[in-house]
PDB file of C-alpha atoms in Angstrom:
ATOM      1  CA  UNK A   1      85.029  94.168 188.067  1.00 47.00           C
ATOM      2  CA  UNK A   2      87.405  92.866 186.460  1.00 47.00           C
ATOM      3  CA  UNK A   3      86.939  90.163 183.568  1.00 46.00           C
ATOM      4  CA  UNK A   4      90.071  88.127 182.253  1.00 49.00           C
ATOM      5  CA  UNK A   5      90.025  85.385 179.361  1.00 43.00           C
ATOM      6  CA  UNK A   6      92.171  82.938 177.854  1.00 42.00           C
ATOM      7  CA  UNK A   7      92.414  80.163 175.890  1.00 38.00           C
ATOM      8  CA  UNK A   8      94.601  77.181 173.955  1.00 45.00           C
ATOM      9  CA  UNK A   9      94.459  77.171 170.246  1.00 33.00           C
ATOM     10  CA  UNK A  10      92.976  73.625 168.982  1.00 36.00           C
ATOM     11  CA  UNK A  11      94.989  74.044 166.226  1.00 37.00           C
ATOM     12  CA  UNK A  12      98.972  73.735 166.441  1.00 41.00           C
ATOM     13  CA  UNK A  13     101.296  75.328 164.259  1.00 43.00           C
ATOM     14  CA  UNK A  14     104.592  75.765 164.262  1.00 49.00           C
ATOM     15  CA  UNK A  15     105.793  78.802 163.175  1.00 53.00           C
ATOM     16  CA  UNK A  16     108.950  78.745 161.577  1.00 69.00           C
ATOM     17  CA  UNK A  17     110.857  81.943 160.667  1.00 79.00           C
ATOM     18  CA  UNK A  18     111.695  82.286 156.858  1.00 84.00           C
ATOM     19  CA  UNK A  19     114.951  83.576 155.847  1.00 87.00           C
ATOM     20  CA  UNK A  20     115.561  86.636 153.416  1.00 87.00           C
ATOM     21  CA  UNK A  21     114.927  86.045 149.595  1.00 88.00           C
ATOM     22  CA  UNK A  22     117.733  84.406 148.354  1.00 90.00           C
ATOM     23  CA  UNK A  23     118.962  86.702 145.494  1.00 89.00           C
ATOM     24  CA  UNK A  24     119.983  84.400 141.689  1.00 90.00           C
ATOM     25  CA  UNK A  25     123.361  85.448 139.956  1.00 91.00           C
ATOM     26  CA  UNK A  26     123.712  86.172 136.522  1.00 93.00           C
ATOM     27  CA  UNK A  27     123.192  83.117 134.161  1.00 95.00           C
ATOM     28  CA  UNK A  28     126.089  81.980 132.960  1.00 96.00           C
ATOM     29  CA  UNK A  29     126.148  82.172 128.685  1.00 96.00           C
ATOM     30  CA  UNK A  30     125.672  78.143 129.020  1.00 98.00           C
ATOM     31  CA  UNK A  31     122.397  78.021 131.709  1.00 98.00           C
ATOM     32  CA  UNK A  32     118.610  78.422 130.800  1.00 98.00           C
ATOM     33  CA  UNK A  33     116.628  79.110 133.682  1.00 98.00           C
ATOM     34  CA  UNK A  34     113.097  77.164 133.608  1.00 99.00           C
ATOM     35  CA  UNK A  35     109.912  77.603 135.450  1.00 98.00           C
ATOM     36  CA  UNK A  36     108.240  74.469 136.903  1.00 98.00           C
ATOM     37  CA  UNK A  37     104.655  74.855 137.813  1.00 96.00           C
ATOM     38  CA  UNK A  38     103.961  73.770 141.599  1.00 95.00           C
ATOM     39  CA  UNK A  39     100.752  71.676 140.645  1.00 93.00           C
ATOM     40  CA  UNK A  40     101.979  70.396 137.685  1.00 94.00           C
ATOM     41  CA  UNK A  41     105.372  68.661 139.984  1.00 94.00           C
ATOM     42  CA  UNK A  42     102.514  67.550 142.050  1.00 93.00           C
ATOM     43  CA  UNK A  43     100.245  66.279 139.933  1.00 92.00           C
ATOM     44  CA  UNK A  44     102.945  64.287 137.962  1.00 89.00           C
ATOM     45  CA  UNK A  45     104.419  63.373 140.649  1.00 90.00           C
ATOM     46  CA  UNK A  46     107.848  64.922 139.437  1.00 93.00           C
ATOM     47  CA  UNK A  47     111.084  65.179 140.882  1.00 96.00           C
ATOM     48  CA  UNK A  48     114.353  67.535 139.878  1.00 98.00           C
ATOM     49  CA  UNK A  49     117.376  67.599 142.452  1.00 98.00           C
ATOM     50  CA  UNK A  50     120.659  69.049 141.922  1.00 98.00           C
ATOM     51  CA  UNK A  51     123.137  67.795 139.589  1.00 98.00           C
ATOM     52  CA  UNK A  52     120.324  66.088 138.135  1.00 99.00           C
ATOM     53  CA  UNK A  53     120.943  65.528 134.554  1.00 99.00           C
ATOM     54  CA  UNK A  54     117.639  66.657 132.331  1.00 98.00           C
ATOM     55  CA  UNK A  55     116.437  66.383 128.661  1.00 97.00           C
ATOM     56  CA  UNK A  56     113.035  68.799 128.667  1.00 96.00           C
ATOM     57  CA  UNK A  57     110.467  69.772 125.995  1.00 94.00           C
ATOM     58  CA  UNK A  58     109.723  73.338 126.629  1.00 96.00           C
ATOM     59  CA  UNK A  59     107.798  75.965 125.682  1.00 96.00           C
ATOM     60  CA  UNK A  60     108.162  80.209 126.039  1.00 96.00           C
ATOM     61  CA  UNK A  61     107.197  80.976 129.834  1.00 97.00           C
ATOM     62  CA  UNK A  62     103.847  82.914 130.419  1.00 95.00           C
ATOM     63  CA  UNK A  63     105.477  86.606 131.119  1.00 96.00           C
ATOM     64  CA  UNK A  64     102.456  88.218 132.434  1.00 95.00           C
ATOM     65  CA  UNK A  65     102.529  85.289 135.318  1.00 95.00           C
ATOM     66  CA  UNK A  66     106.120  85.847 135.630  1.00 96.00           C
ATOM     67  CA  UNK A  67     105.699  89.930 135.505  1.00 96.00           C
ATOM     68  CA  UNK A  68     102.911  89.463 138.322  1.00 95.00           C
ATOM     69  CA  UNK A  69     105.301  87.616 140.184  1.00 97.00           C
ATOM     70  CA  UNK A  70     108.413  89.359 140.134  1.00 96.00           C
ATOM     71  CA  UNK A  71     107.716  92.391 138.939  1.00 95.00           C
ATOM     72  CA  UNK A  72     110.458  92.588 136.749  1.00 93.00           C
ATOM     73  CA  UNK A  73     113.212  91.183 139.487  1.00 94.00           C
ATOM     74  CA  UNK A  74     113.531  87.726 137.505  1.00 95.00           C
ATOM     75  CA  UNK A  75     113.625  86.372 134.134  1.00 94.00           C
ATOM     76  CA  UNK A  76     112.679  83.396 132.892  1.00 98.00           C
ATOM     77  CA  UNK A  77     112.357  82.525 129.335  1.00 97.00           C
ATOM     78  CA  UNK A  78     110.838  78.947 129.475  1.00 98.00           C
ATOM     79  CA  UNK A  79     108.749  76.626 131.219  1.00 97.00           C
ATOM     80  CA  UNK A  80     108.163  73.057 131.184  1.00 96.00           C
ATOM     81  CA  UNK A  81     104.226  72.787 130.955  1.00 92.00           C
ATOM     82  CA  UNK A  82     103.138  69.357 130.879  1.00 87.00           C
ATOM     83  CA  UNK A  83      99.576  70.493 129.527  1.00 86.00           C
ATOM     84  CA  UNK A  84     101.734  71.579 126.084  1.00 85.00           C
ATOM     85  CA  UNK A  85     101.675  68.789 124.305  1.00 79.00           C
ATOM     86  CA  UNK A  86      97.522  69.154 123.951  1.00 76.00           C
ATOM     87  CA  UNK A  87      97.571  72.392 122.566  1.00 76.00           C
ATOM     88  CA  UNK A  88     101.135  72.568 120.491  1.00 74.00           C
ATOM     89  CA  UNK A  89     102.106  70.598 117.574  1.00 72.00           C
ATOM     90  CA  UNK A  90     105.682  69.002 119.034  1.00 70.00           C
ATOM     91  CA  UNK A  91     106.724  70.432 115.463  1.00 72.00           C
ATOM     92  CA  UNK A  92     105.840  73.873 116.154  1.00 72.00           C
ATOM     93  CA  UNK A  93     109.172  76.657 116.173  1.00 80.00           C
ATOM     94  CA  UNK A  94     108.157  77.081 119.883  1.00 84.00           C
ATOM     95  CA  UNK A  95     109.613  74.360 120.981  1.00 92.00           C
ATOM     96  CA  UNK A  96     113.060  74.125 122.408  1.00 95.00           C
ATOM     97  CA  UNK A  97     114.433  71.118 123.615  1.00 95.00           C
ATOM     98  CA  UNK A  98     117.290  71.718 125.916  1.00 97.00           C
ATOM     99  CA  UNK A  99     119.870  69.193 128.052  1.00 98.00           C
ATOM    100  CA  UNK A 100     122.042  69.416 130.994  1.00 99.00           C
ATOM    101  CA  UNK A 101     122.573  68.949 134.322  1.00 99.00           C
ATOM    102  CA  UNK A 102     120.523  71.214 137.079  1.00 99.00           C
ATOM    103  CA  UNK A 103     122.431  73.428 138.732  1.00 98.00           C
ATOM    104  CA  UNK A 104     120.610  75.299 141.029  1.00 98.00           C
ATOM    105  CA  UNK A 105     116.783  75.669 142.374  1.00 98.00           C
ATOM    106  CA  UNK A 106     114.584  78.387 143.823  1.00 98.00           C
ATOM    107  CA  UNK A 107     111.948  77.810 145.177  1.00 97.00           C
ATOM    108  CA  UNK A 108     109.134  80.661 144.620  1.00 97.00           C
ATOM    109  CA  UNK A 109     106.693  81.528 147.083  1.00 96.00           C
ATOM    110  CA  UNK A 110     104.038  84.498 147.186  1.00 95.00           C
ATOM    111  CA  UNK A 111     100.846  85.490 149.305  1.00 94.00           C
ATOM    112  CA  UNK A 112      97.504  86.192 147.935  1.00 92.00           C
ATOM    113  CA  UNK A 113      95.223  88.590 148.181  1.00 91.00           C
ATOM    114  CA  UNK A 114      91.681  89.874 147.439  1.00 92.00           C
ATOM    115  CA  UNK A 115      91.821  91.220 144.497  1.00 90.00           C
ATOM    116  CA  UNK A 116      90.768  94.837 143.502  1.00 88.00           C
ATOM    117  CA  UNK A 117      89.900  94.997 139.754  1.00 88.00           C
ATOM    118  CA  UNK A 118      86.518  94.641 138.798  1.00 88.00           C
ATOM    119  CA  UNK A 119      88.031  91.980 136.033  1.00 89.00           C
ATOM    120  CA  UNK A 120      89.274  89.565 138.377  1.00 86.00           C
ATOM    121  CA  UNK A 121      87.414  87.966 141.225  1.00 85.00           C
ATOM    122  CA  UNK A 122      88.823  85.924 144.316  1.00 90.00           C
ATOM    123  CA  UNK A 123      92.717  85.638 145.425  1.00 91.00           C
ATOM    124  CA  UNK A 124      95.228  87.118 143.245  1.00 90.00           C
ATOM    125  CA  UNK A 125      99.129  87.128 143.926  1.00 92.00           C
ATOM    126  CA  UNK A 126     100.309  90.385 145.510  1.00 94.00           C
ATOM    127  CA  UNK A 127     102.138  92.131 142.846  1.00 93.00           C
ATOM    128  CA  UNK A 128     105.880  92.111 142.887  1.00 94.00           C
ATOM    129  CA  UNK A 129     105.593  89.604 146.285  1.00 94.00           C
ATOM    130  CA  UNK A 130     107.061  86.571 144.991  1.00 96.00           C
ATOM    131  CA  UNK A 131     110.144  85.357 147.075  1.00 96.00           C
ATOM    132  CA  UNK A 132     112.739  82.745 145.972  1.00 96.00           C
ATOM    133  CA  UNK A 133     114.918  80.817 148.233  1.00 97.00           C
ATOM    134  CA  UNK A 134     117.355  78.321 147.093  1.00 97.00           C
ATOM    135  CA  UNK A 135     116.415  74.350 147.577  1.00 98.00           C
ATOM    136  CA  UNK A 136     118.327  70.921 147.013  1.00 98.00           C
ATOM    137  CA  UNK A 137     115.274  69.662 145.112  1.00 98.00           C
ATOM    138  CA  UNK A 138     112.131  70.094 144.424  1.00 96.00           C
ATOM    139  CA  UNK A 139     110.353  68.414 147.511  1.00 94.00           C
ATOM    140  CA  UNK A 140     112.901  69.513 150.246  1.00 94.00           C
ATOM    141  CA  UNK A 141     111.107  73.095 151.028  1.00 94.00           C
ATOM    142  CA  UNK A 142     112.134  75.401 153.173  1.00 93.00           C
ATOM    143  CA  UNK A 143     110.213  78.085 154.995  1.00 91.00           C
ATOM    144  CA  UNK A 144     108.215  80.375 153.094  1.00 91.00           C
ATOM    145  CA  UNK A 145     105.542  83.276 152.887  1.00 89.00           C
ATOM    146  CA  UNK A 146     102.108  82.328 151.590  1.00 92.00           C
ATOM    147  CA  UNK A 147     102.178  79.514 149.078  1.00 94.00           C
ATOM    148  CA  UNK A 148     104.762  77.631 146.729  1.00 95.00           C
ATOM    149  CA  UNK A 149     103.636  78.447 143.000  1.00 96.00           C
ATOM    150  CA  UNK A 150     106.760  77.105 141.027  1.00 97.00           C
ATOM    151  CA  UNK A 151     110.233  76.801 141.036  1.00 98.00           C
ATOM    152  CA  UNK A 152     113.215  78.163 138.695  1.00 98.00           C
ATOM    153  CA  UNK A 153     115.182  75.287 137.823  1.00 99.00           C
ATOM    154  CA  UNK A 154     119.112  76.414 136.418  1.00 99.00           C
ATOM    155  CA  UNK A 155     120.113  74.027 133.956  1.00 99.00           C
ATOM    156  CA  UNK A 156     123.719  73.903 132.856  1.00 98.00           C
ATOM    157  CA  UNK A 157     124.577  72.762 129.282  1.00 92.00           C
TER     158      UNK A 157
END
């Protein structure tokens, strides 16, 4: 006897296919790349779109997120954290205020994964896995692994 089964998802999903990582040139001597955190742009509500003229508060990005990420494949040296302001005197040397027009974004995705140290529990990033792929803004995505964390915003100045 023979038995056979199928069946029809209840749940649709496209599947889309997601390009290769976009690689970023060098920075020019007059570009600052900055990290935007993805719930942060939501929260706020926040919008950045190329050619974009900017005038940012930032503070030093958080290199062990960034070395988690990237695993050394990307630098980033600041990050606009709207959260700053509550825990840094706007006086304070790390500060840097920077202006210019935006002149290129990547949009950074990664998957997660159990974790394995004893330390942390839950869903961590896979180490090394972020990918970037280049966007006209920050709410025009384009297909991705896993989940949008942040973007790298190239400002020109």
């Amino acid at each position: 006897m023979r038995l056979g089964a199928s069946y029809e998802s209840l749940i649709r999903s496209e599947a889309q296919a997601v390009d290769a990582e976009d690689i970023s040139p060098p920075r020019d001597s007059d570009e600052t790349d900055v990290w935007l955190t993805e719930w942060q742009v939501a929260e706020d509500g926040f919008k950045v779109e190329l050619d974009q003229r900017v005038d940012w508060a930032l503070v030093p990005m958080d290199q062990d997120w960034l070395a988690r990420l990237f695993a050394g494949r990307r630098t980033v040296p600041l990050q606009r954290d709207t959260y700053a302001e509550a825990t840094r005197d706007l006086g304070a040397s790390d500060w840097t205020y920077l202006s210019g027009r935006v002149a290129r974004i990547d949009q950074i995705s990664v998957r997660y994964q159990l974790s394995d140290d004893p330390a942390e529990h839950g869903l961590v990033p896979e180490p090394g896995g972020a990918m970037q792929h280049t966007v006209p803004s920050l709410h025009k995505p384009r297909a991705h692994h896993g989940r949008i964390v942040g973007w790298i915003v190239r400002v020109r100045g």
